Coordinates of C-alpha atoms in Angstrom, one line a residue:
Chain A
M1143 CA 136.1 105.6 134.3
E1144 CA 134.3 103.1 136.8
S1145 CA 131.5 102.3 134.6
P1146 CA 132.8 98.6 133.2
E1147 CA 133.6 97.6 136.8
L1148 CA 130.2 99.2 137.9
I1149 CA 128.3 97.2 135.3
K1150 CA 130.5 94.1 136.2
N1151 CA 129.1 94.4 139.8
L1152 CA 125.6 95.0 138.8
Q1153 CA 125.6 92.0 136.5
A1154 CA 127.0 89.7 139.2
R1155 CA 124.2 91.0 141.7
V1156 CA 121.9 90.3 139.1
K1157 CA 122.7 87.0 138.6
E1158 CA 122.7 86.6 142.7
L1159 CA 119.3 87.8 142.6
E1160 CA 118.1 85.6 139.8
N1161 CA 119.3 82.8 141.4
E1162 CA 117.5 83.7 144.7
L1163 CA 114.5 84.0 142.7
K1164 CA 114.6 80.8 141.3
C1165 CA 115.1 79.0 144.9
L1166 CA 112.0 81.0 146.2
K1167 CA 110.0 80.1 142.9
S1168 CA 110.9 76.5 143.1
S1169 CA 110.1 76.4 147.0
N1170 CA 106.8 78.4 146.6
S1171 CA 104.8 77.3 143.3
A1172 CA 106.5 73.9 142.1
A1173 CA 107.7 72.1 145.2
K1174 CA 104.8 72.6 147.6
P1175 CA 101.9 72.7 146.0
A1176 CA 103.1 69.4 144.1
A1177 CA 103.2 67.9 147.8
E1178 CA 100.2 69.3 148.7
R1179 CA 98.3 68.6 144.9
R1180 CA 95.7 65.9 144.9
G1181 CA 96.0 62.8 142.3
K1182 CA 94.5 63.0 139.1
I1183 CA 91.1 61.3 139.5
A1184 CA 90.9 59.0 136.4
E1185 CA 87.0 59.0 136.6
M1186 CA 84.0 61.4 138.1
S1187 CA 82.5 59.4 140.5
S1188 CA 79.0 60.0 142.0
E1189 CA 80.1 58.9 145.4
V1190 CA 79.0 61.0 148.3
V1191 CA 82.2 61.2 150.2
D1192 CA 84.0 64.2 151.7
S1193 CA 87.0 62.8 149.7
N1194 CA 85.3 63.2 146.1
P1195 CA 85.5 66.7 144.8
Y1196 CA 82.9 66.2 142.2
S1197 CA 80.3 64.3 144.2
R1198 CA 77.8 67.7 144.6
L1199 CA 78.5 68.3 141.0
M1200 CA 77.6 64.7 139.9
A1201 CA 74.4 65.0 142.1
L1202 CA 72.8 67.2 139.3
K1203 CA 72.2 64.3 137.3
R1204 CA 70.3 62.4 140.3
M1205 CA 68.5 65.5 140.8
G1206 CA 67.3 65.1 137.2
I1207 CA 69.1 68.6 135.9
V1208 CA 72.0 67.1 133.9
D1209 CA 71.5 64.1 131.9
N1210 CA 75.4 63.0 131.8
Y1211 CA 77.4 65.8 134.2
E1212 CA 80.4 63.4 133.3
R1213 CA 80.8 64.8 129.8
I1214 CA 82.2 67.9 130.9
R1215 CA 85.3 66.5 130.8
D1216 CA 85.3 66.2 127.1
F1217 CA 84.9 69.7 126.5
T1218 CA 87.6 72.3 125.9
V1219 CA 86.9 76.1 126.4
A1220 CA 88.9 78.8 125.3
I1221 CA 89.0 82.1 127.4
V1222 CA 90.2 84.8 126.0
G1223 CA 91.0 87.9 128.6
I1224 CA 91.9 86.4 132.2
G1225 CA 91.0 89.4 134.0
G1226 CA 87.9 90.5 136.0
V1227 CA 85.5 88.2 134.4
G1228 CA 87.8 85.7 132.9
S1229 CA 90.0 84.5 135.6
V1230 CA 86.6 84.1 138.1
T1231 CA 85.3 82.0 134.7
A1232 CA 88.3 79.9 134.6
E1233 CA 88.1 79.2 138.3
M1234 CA 84.7 78.1 137.8
L1235 CA 85.3 76.3 135.2
T1236 CA 87.9 74.2 136.6
R1237 CA 85.7 73.8 139.9
C1238 CA 83.1 72.3 137.6
G1239 CA 86.0 69.7 136.3
I1240 CA 86.1 71.2 132.9
G1241 CA 88.0 68.8 130.3
K1242 CA 90.4 71.5 128.8
L1243 CA 91.1 75.0 129.3
I1244 CA 92.8 77.3 126.7
L1245 CA 93.8 80.9 128.2
F1246 CA 94.9 83.9 126.7
D1247 CA 95.9 87.5 127.9
Y1248 CA 99.0 89.6 127.6
D1249 CA 98.9 91.5 131.1
K1250 CA 100.5 91.0 134.1
V1251 CA 98.9 91.0 137.6
E1252 CA 99.0 94.5 139.5
L1253 CA 97.8 95.7 143.0
A1254 CA 95.5 97.8 141.3
N1255 CA 93.6 94.4 140.3
M1256 CA 92.9 93.4 143.9
N1257 CA 89.6 95.1 144.1
R1258 CA 88.6 91.7 141.7
L1259 CA 88.4 88.5 142.7
F1260 CA 90.9 85.8 141.8
F1261 CA 94.2 87.0 142.0
Q1262 CA 96.4 87.6 145.1
P1263 CA 98.6 90.3 145.9
H1264 CA 101.6 87.7 146.1
Q1265 CA 101.0 87.1 142.5
A1266 CA 101.7 90.8 141.7
G1267 CA 104.2 90.9 138.4
M1268 CA 103.5 87.6 137.1
S1269 CA 101.7 87.4 133.8
K1270 CA 97.8 87.0 134.3
V1271 CA 98.1 83.7 132.4
D1272 CA 101.1 82.1 134.6
A1273 CA 99.5 83.0 138.0
A1274 CA 95.9 81.5 137.0
V1275 CA 97.6 78.5 135.9
N1276 CA 99.2 77.7 138.9
T1277 CA 96.0 78.7 141.1
L1278 CA 94.1 76.7 138.8
Q1279 CA 96.1 73.2 138.7
D1280 CA 96.3 73.5 142.5
I1281 CA 92.4 73.8 142.7
N1282 CA 91.9 70.9 140.1
P1283 CA 94.8 68.9 138.2
D1284 CA 92.3 67.2 136.7
V1285 CA 92.0 69.8 134.0
C1286 CA 94.3 70.5 131.2
I1287 CA 95.6 74.0 130.9
E1288 CA 96.9 75.7 127.7
A1289 CA 98.1 79.4 128.2
H1290 CA 99.3 81.9 126.0
N1291 CA 100.8 85.3 127.3
Y1292 CA 100.4 87.5 124.1
N1293 CA 98.0 90.2 122.4
I1294 CA 95.8 88.6 119.8
T1295 CA 95.2 91.8 118.2
T1296 CA 98.4 91.9 116.7
M1297 CA 99.5 90.8 113.8
A1298 CA 102.2 88.5 115.1
N1299 CA 100.1 86.6 116.8
F1300 CA 96.6 86.7 115.3
D1301 CA 97.4 83.2 113.1
H1302 CA 98.7 81.5 115.8
F1303 CA 95.5 82.4 118.0
K1304 CA 93.3 81.4 115.5
N1305 CA 94.9 78.0 115.3
C1306 CA 94.5 77.4 118.7
L1307 CA 90.9 77.6 118.4
K1308 CA 90.9 75.5 115.3
N1309 CA 93.1 72.8 116.6
G1310 CA 92.8 73.0 120.7
N1311 CA 90.3 70.1 121.2
L1312 CA 91.3 67.8 123.9
K1313 CA 89.1 64.9 122.2
T1314 CA 89.3 65.5 118.7
D1315 CA 92.1 68.0 117.9
G1316 CA 89.7 69.9 115.7
Q1317 CA 88.2 73.2 117.0
V1318 CA 87.3 73.9 120.8
D1319 CA 84.0 73.8 122.0
L1320 CA 83.4 77.2 123.1
V1321 CA 85.0 80.3 123.1
L1322 CA 84.3 82.9 126.1
C1323 CA 85.4 86.2 125.3
C1324 CA 86.1 88.2 128.5
V1325 CA 88.4 91.0 127.2
D1326 CA 87.6 94.7 128.1
N1327 CA 88.3 96.4 124.7
F1328 CA 86.5 96.6 121.7
E1329 CA 89.5 95.6 119.5
A1330 CA 90.1 92.2 121.2
R1331 CA 86.2 91.4 120.7
M1332 CA 86.2 92.4 117.3
T1333 CA 89.4 90.0 116.8
V1334 CA 87.8 87.0 118.5
N1335 CA 84.8 87.9 116.4
I1336 CA 86.3 87.6 113.3
V1337 CA 88.2 84.8 113.8
C1338 CA 85.1 83.1 115.3
N1339 CA 83.1 83.9 112.0
E1340 CA 85.8 82.7 109.8
I1341 CA 85.7 79.3 111.2
C1342 CA 82.2 79.1 112.4
Q1343 CA 82.9 78.7 116.4
T1344 CA 80.3 79.2 118.8
W1345 CA 81.1 81.9 121.5
F1346 CA 80.2 83.9 124.2
E1347 CA 80.9 87.9 124.5
S1348 CA 80.7 89.1 127.9
G1349 CA 81.3 92.8 129.0
V1350 CA 81.0 94.8 132.1
S1351 CA 80.7 98.8 132.0
E1352 CA 83.0 101.2 132.5
N1353 CA 80.9 102.5 135.4
A1354 CA 80.9 99.1 137.0
V1355 CA 77.2 98.9 137.4
S1356 CA 75.8 96.9 134.3
G1357 CA 76.9 94.1 132.2
H1358 CA 76.2 91.7 129.6
I1359 CA 76.7 88.3 128.0
Q1360 CA 75.6 87.7 124.5
L1361 CA 75.6 84.0 122.7
V1362 CA 77.1 84.1 118.9
K1363 CA 76.5 81.1 116.6
P1364 CA 78.0 82.5 113.5
G1365 CA 75.2 82.8 110.6
E1366 CA 72.7 82.0 113.1
T1367 CA 72.5 84.9 116.0
A1368 CA 73.9 88.4 115.4
C1369 CA 77.8 88.5 115.3
F1370 CA 79.8 91.4 117.2
A1371 CA 79.9 93.3 114.2
C1372 CA 76.5 93.2 112.9
A1373 CA 75.3 96.2 115.1
P1374 CA 76.9 98.7 117.4
P1375 CA 77.3 97.0 121.2
L1376 CA 74.3 96.7 123.2
V1377 CA 74.1 98.7 126.5
V1378 CA 71.9 98.1 129.4
A1379 CA 70.4 101.4 130.3
T1380 CA 71.6 102.4 133.9
Q1381 CA 69.0 105.5 134.3
I1382 CA 72.3 107.5 134.5
D1383 CA 72.5 110.2 132.4
E1384 CA 75.6 109.9 130.3
K1385 CA 76.3 113.8 130.5
T1386 CA 76.3 114.0 134.0
L1387 CA 78.5 110.8 134.7
K1388 CA 81.8 112.0 136.0
R1389 CA 84.6 111.1 133.7
E1390 CA 87.1 113.3 135.6
G1391 CA 90.5 111.8 135.9
V1392 CA 89.4 107.8 135.3
C1393 CA 88.9 105.8 132.7
A1394 CA 87.2 103.1 134.1
A1395 CA 85.6 102.0 137.5
S1396 CA 85.3 98.1 138.5
L1397 CA 83.4 96.0 141.3
P1398 CA 84.2 92.8 141.9
T1399 CA 80.1 92.3 142.8
T1400 CA 79.6 93.0 139.1
M1401 CA 82.5 91.3 137.7
G1402 CA 81.8 88.1 139.3
I1403 CA 78.0 88.3 138.6
V1404 CA 78.4 88.2 134.8
A1405 CA 81.1 85.8 135.4
G1406 CA 78.5 83.5 136.9
F1407 CA 75.9 84.3 134.4
L1408 CA 78.4 83.7 131.6
V1409 CA 79.6 80.3 133.1
Q1410 CA 75.8 79.3 133.8
S1411 CA 75.5 79.9 130.3
A1412 CA 78.3 77.6 129.1
L1413 CA 77.1 74.8 131.3
K1414 CA 73.7 74.7 129.8
Y1415 CA 75.1 75.2 126.0
L1416 CA 77.5 72.2 126.7
L1417 CA 75.6 70.0 128.7
G1418 CA 72.5 70.6 126.8
F1419 CA 70.2 71.9 129.7
G1420 CA 67.8 74.5 130.2
K1421 CA 67.4 77.3 127.9
V1422 CA 70.6 79.8 126.8
S1423 CA 69.5 83.3 125.8
A1424 CA 71.1 84.9 122.9
Y1425 CA 71.4 88.3 125.2
L1426 CA 71.3 88.8 128.8
G1427 CA 71.8 92.1 130.6
Y1428 CA 72.3 93.1 133.9
N1429 CA 71.8 96.7 135.3
A1430 CA 72.6 96.8 138.9
L1431 CA 71.4 99.9 140.0
E1432 CA 67.4 98.7 139.2
D1433 CA 68.0 95.1 139.5
F1434 CA 66.7 94.5 135.7
F1435 CA 67.6 91.7 133.6
P1436 CA 66.7 92.3 130.1
T1437 CA 67.2 89.2 127.5
M1438 CA 66.5 89.2 124.0
A1439 CA 67.2 87.5 120.7
L1440 CA 69.4 89.1 118.2
Q1441 CA 69.4 88.4 114.3
P1442 CA 72.2 88.6 112.2
N1443 CA 72.5 91.8 110.0
P1444 CA 71.8 90.8 106.3
Q1445 CA 74.4 94.0 105.7
C1446 CA 76.9 92.6 108.2
D1447 CA 80.5 94.5 107.8
D1448 CA 82.3 91.4 108.0
R1449 CA 81.9 88.9 104.9
Y1450 CA 82.7 86.1 107.2
C1451 CA 79.6 86.9 108.8
L1452 CA 77.7 86.9 105.8
E1453 CA 79.0 83.5 104.3
Q1454 CA 78.0 81.9 107.5
Q1455 CA 74.4 83.7 107.3
A1456 CA 74.1 82.3 104.0
S1457 CA 75.5 78.6 104.9
Y1458 CA 73.0 79.1 108.2
Q1459 CA 70.2 79.3 105.9
K1460 CA 71.3 76.6 103.1
R1461 CA 71.3 74.2 106.5
L1462 CA 67.8 75.2 107.3
S1463 CA 66.5 74.9 104.0
E1464 CA 67.8 71.5 103.6
M1465 CA 66.6 70.3 107.2
P1466 CA 63.3 68.2 106.4
P1467 CA 59.8 68.9 108.5
E1468 CA 60.5 70.6 111.8
P1469 CA 62.8 73.3 110.7
V1470 CA 59.8 74.6 108.7
K1471 CA 58.4 76.3 112.3
E1472 CA 61.6 77.3 113.0
A1473 CA 62.2 79.0 109.8
K1474 CA 58.8 80.7 110.7
E1475 CA 60.6 81.8 113.9
E1476 CA 63.2 83.5 111.9
E1477 CA 60.7 85.8 110.7
Q1478 CA 60.1 87.9 113.7
I1479 CA 62.1 88.3 117.0
T1480 CA 61.2 85.8 119.2
H1481 CA 62.4 85.6 123.1
E1482 CA 63.1 82.4 124.3
E1483 CA 62.0 83.4 127.8
N1484 CA 59.9 86.5 128.9
D1485 CA 58.8 86.1 132.2
W1486 CA 58.8 89.8 133.0
D1487 CA 56.6 90.6 129.8
I1488 CA 58.9 92.2 128.4
Q1489 CA 57.5 93.8 124.8
L1490 CA 59.2 94.9 122.0
V1491 CA 58.0 98.4 120.6
A1492 CA 59.2 100.1 117.6
D1493 CA 62.1 102.6 118.3
D1494 CA 60.4 105.2 116.9
A1495 CA 62.8 108.1 118.3
A1496 CA 65.4 106.8 116.2
S1497 CA 66.5 109.8 113.9
E1498 CA 66.4 109.6 110.3
E1499 CA 70.1 108.6 109.8
T1500 CA 69.9 105.6 112.2
A1501 CA 66.3 104.5 110.8
E1502 CA 67.6 101.8 108.5
V1503 CA 70.1 100.0 110.8
T1504 CA 68.8 100.3 114.4
P1505 CA 67.1 96.9 115.2
T1506 CA 64.3 96.9 117.7
L1507 CA 65.6 96.5 120.8
A1508 CA 63.9 95.2 124.2
P1509 CA 63.4 98.2 126.5
G1510 CA 66.5 99.1 128.7
L1511 CA 68.6 98.4 126.0
R1512 CA 70.4 101.3 123.8
Q1513 CA 73.3 100.8 121.2
A1514 CA 76.5 102.2 122.4
Y1515 CA 76.5 104.4 119.1
T1516 CA 74.6 104.7 116.2
L1517 CA 75.6 104.3 112.6
P1518 CA 74.9 106.1 109.4
A1519 CA 72.6 104.5 107.2
E1520 CA 74.8 104.6 104.3
R1521 CA 78.6 105.1 105.9
T1522 CA 78.7 108.6 105.0
V1523 CA 81.3 110.9 106.7
C1524 CA 79.9 113.3 109.5
A1525 CA 81.8 116.2 109.6
G1526 CA 83.4 118.8 107.0
A1527 CA 86.1 116.8 105.2
E1528 CA 85.0 116.2 101.5
E1529 CA 88.4 115.3 99.7
S1530 CA 89.6 112.0 99.5
V1531 CA 93.3 110.8 98.7
E1532 CA 94.1 110.7 95.0
T1533 CA 95.8 108.0 93.1
T1534 CA 99.5 108.6 93.2
E1535 CA 102.2 107.3 91.1
Q1536 CA 105.0 107.2 94.0
S1537 CA 105.7 104.0 95.2
L1538 CA 105.2 103.2 98.9
D1539 CA 109.2 103.5 99.8
E1540 CA 109.0 107.1 98.2
L1541 CA 106.3 108.0 100.4
M1542 CA 108.0 106.4 103.3
A1543 CA 111.3 108.5 102.7
Q1544 CA 109.1 111.7 102.0
M1545 CA 107.5 111.4 105.4
K1546 CA 111.0 110.9 107.0
G1547 CA 112.1 113.8 105.0
L1548 CA 109.7 116.3 106.7
Chain B
M419 CA 79.7 114.9 118.9
V420 CA 81.5 116.7 116.2
D421 CA 82.1 120.5 117.5
A422 CA 83.5 123.3 115.4
S423 CA 87.2 122.7 116.2
T424 CA 87.1 119.1 115.4
K425 CA 85.2 119.7 112.0
K426 CA 87.9 122.0 111.3
A427 CA 90.8 119.6 111.8
L428 CA 88.7 116.9 110.1
A429 CA 88.3 119.5 106.7
Q430 CA 92.2 119.3 106.7
I431 CA 92.7 115.7 106.2
T432 CA 92.4 113.7 103.3
L433 CA 90.3 110.8 103.5
L434 CA 91.0 107.3 102.5
K435 CA 89.4 104.7 100.0
T436 CA 90.9 101.3 100.2
K437 CA 89.3 99.0 102.9
A438 CA 92.0 97.2 103.5
G439 CA 93.8 95.7 107.0
P440 CA 97.5 94.1 107.1
R441 CA 96.1 90.7 106.3
D442 CA 94.9 92.1 103.2
G443 CA 98.2 91.9 101.0
E444 CA 98.5 94.0 97.7
L445 CA 95.5 96.2 98.8
W446 CA 97.3 96.6 102.3
V447 CA 99.9 98.1 100.3
Q448 CA 97.8 100.5 98.6
R449 CA 95.7 101.4 102.1
L450 CA 99.4 101.7 103.0
K451 CA 100.1 104.5 100.1
E452 CA 97.1 106.3 101.3
E453 CA 97.5 106.4 104.7
Y454 CA 101.2 108.0 103.9
Q455 CA 99.6 110.5 101.6
S456 CA 97.3 111.5 103.8
L457 CA 99.8 111.7 106.8
I458 CA 102.4 113.9 104.6
K459 CA 99.6 116.2 103.7
Y460 CA 98.4 116.6 107.2
V461 CA 102.1 117.3 108.6
Q462 CA 102.3 119.6 105.7
N463 CA 99.5 121.7 106.6
N464 CA 100.3 121.9 110.2
K465 CA 103.7 123.1 109.1
E466 CA 102.0 125.7 107.3
A467 CA 99.8 126.7 110.1
D468 CA 102.3 127.1 112.5
N469 CA 100.7 123.9 114.2
D470 CA 103.5 121.5 113.7
W471 CA 102.7 118.9 116.7
F472 CA 104.1 115.1 115.6
R473 CA 106.3 113.2 113.1
L474 CA 105.7 109.3 112.6
E475 CA 107.1 106.4 110.7
S476 CA 106.4 102.9 110.3
N477 CA 108.4 99.6 109.7
K478 CA 108.6 98.1 106.6
D479 CA 105.0 96.4 106.7
G480 CA 103.5 99.5 108.0
T481 CA 102.0 97.3 111.1
R482 CA 103.9 99.0 113.6
W483 CA 104.5 103.2 113.7
F484 CA 106.6 105.1 116.1
G485 CA 107.7 108.7 116.4
K486 CA 107.4 111.7 118.4
C487 CA 104.5 114.4 119.3
W488 CA 105.1 117.4 121.6
Y489 CA 103.0 119.9 123.0
I490 CA 103.7 123.3 123.7
H491 CA 102.5 124.9 127.4
D492 CA 103.7 128.4 128.5
L493 CA 106.1 128.6 125.8
L494 CA 107.7 125.6 126.7
K495 CA 107.7 122.5 124.6
Y496 CA 106.9 118.8 125.8
E497 CA 107.9 115.9 123.5
F498 CA 106.8 112.5 124.1
D499 CA 107.7 109.3 122.2
V500 CA 104.3 107.9 120.5
E501 CA 103.9 104.1 119.2
F502 CA 101.3 101.9 118.3
D503 CA 100.4 98.8 116.3
I504 CA 98.2 98.3 113.6
P505 CA 95.5 95.8 114.8
V506 CA 94.6 92.7 112.9
L507 CA 91.2 94.3 112.0
Y508 CA 92.2 97.5 111.0
P509 CA 90.5 99.9 109.7
T510 CA 87.4 98.4 111.5
T511 CA 89.1 98.7 114.5
A512 CA 91.3 102.3 115.3
P513 CA 95.2 101.8 116.3
E514 CA 95.5 102.1 120.0
I515 CA 98.0 105.0 120.1
A516 CA 100.3 104.7 123.2
I517 CA 102.7 107.2 125.1
P518 CA 104.5 104.9 126.7
E519 CA 106.8 106.9 129.1
L520 CA 103.1 108.3 130.9
D521 CA 102.2 104.9 131.8
G522 CA 101.1 105.1 135.2
K523 CA 101.0 108.7 135.3
T524 CA 97.8 109.2 134.3
A525 CA 94.2 107.5 135.2
K526 CA 93.1 108.4 131.4
M527 CA 95.3 105.6 130.2
Y528 CA 95.4 102.2 129.8
R529 CA 98.1 99.3 130.4
G530 CA 101.3 100.1 128.5
G531 CA 100.5 103.7 128.1
K532 CA 97.6 103.4 125.9
I533 CA 95.7 106.6 125.7
C534 CA 92.1 106.6 126.7
L535 CA 90.0 107.0 123.4
T536 CA 86.6 105.2 124.2
D537 CA 84.7 108.6 124.5
H538 CA 85.9 111.1 122.1
F539 CA 87.3 109.1 119.3
K540 CA 86.0 105.7 119.0
P541 CA 82.4 106.2 118.3
L542 CA 83.9 109.0 115.5
W543 CA 85.9 106.5 114.0
A544 CA 83.6 103.5 114.0
R545 CA 81.2 105.8 111.8
N546 CA 83.8 106.8 109.4
V547 CA 85.5 103.0 108.5
P548 CA 87.4 103.1 106.2
R549 CA 87.8 106.6 105.3
F550 CA 89.2 108.0 108.4
G551 CA 93.4 106.8 108.6
I552 CA 96.0 107.4 111.0
A553 CA 96.2 111.0 110.4
H554 CA 92.4 110.9 111.8
A555 CA 93.7 109.2 114.8
M556 CA 96.4 111.4 115.5
A557 CA 94.3 114.6 114.6
L558 CA 90.9 113.2 116.7
G559 CA 92.5 110.9 119.1
L560 CA 95.8 112.0 120.6
G561 CA 95.7 116.0 119.6
P562 CA 92.8 116.3 121.7
W563 CA 94.0 114.0 124.5
L564 CA 97.3 116.0 124.8
A565 CA 95.5 119.1 124.8
V566 CA 93.4 117.7 127.8
E567 CA 96.1 115.8 129.8
I568 CA 99.3 117.4 129.3
P569 CA 98.2 120.8 130.9
D570 CA 96.9 118.6 133.9
L571 CA 100.2 116.8 134.2
I572 CA 102.5 119.5 134.0
S573 CA 100.2 121.5 136.8
R574 CA 100.6 118.6 139.1
G575 CA 103.9 118.3 138.3
I576 CA 104.1 114.9 137.1
V577 CA 105.6 116.0 133.8
T578 CA 108.3 118.5 133.8
H579 CA 110.2 120.4 131.2
K580 CA 113.3 118.7 129.8
E581 CA 115.8 121.4 129.0
K582 CA 117.9 119.1 126.5
D583 CA 114.6 118.1 124.6
S584 CA 113.8 121.9 124.0
G585 CA 115.9 122.4 120.7
G586 CA 115.2 118.7 119.2
D587 CA 114.9 118.4 115.5
A588 CA 111.3 118.3 116.0
S589 CA 111.2 122.0 115.6
K590 CA 113.0 122.1 112.3

C-alpha cells in the first residue's frame, strides 16, 4: 500500500544524494586540481631550473644516452589493462612526457587493489580509467590522454578497440606507435595479439605470475618475432614445484614490488624502442626468488594458429628479401636463435626431455624458462571422446527452440 | 591432467568440427548449430543419467549465453544464474563462465563473478581447440568448480538453501 509513496521518497532521496555527489565531485576533481594544475608547456626545455619538469629527462641528451629526447612528444602509446602493471606503466610514461596515451580497462578501483601502486583508497568505486586520467593529468597536463572503459574481448567493443589502435596516432591519425599489454588474462592477451597481427602493430606483452614471484615482458613485431599465439606462453621457472603450490582458497596473489619491477622493465623497453637507444630484448623474464633474469629471442612459428600471423611472416620475409646487401647477414641470423645479449653465458640446450607428442612444437627455450602447457603436435583429442557432431538438417532456430524445450 | 571421471564426462559429449567465432559470419552460424547439437545431446544424456544440472540459452547471435545451473548437496538443491559472453576469439579462447550472485563470496573467482578456470580447465581447452564447445566448458569448467566450491560455501554459511527455489521448473 505504501510502496508508491516509498518509491517517491526514495527517488527524491536518490536525487538529493546525486546532487550532493555532483557538488563534491566538482569541488574535488575539477575545480581544485584545475587551479593547482600547472599550465601546458609548449616545448620541452633543457634548462636546469627547479620549475622545469623535463630538465632531468632532457639531460639524457647531454649525457649522450638519447639523441633527441623531445621526440617523446610525437609518440602515441596504447595501454591495455590499467591494473597493477598498466597503471604504473601509464604513470611512468606520463612523467616521461609521452605525447599521447590511450587507456583501456573495464574494471573499477577496489580496496583490494591497494596492495599495488598508483591507485588511492578514495578512488575506490571509480572506473580505473577515470581515476587514472584524473591522476595522470594532474601529474602532467601536457600528455594527451584518451580513455575507454570497456572489455576489449567482447564483440560489442572489439571493432572500436581495433579502430582506436588503427587511427589513434596523435601526429598522423594513423596507427599508434606502440601497444603495451598489461592485462591479467589469456583472453585479453589473445585479443590484443590478433588485432596487432591484423594491422601489423608492434606491441609488448607483459605479465606477472599468479604466485606474484615471477614476471616477463615480450616484444612482438608481427611476422618478425613470435606472436602470442605462436607457442604456449613462456613461464619463468621459480623452482617451486607446482604441485606443492598451495592454491587453497585463492586464485592469485600479487606484490607491488613484482608489478612495479615488470612495469619498469616494460616502460624501459618501450622508451628504448621508441627513442632508439640501447638494445631491446624479445623476451625478458624475472624470477624474484632466484634474482634471475633470462632473455631470449623468439622466432615466429610457421605453423601458427593465427592466419594473420602467417600473413605477416610472409610479408616480413618478402621485405627481408627485397632489402639489398646488409639483410643477407640478417637473413643468416634468421636461421638460428640468437641472443641480443648474453652477459650471463646462457646457453641453449636441446629439450631432450620433451615428450613424443610435444617434440614438434616445443621450441628450444633458454634455461629457466618453460611453457605454460604443451600442445599436441597434431591437435588430437586427449581423452575418451570420439564422437563428432553430425551435420544436421535442422535450422538454428529449431535447435534453439529444442534447447529451450528441454 | 585428465582423470577417469573427466574422461567419462568427456566421452559423453559430442565434439565440434567448425573452427569459427562470432566474427566469421556464415561459418559462425554453422558452429552455433554444432554448439546447440552438442549441448542438447549433453543435457539429454544428463537427464537420462539422472544427473541433470544446467540449462542454457543464447541471444539470437549466439554471442551471449545465460541460464541456470544447480547443485545438489545433502538432498537440497542450490540453484544459480549463470552467464557468459562468447569472446571475439572463440573458440581459440574459452568462454569466461560467470555466476554473478557469488561475486565476492569466494576467492576462486574473478571480478564480475567469473569462475576461476586457470588450472583445471584452460590448458585442457587449449589442447582441444576447436573441438571443444560450450558443453565441454560446462562439463569440464563449471561442473568441477561447483563440486568444489559450493559445498565449501555452504559449510561456511555463505550460501544458504532457498526454500522457494527448491521446486523450480529446473527439476521438471
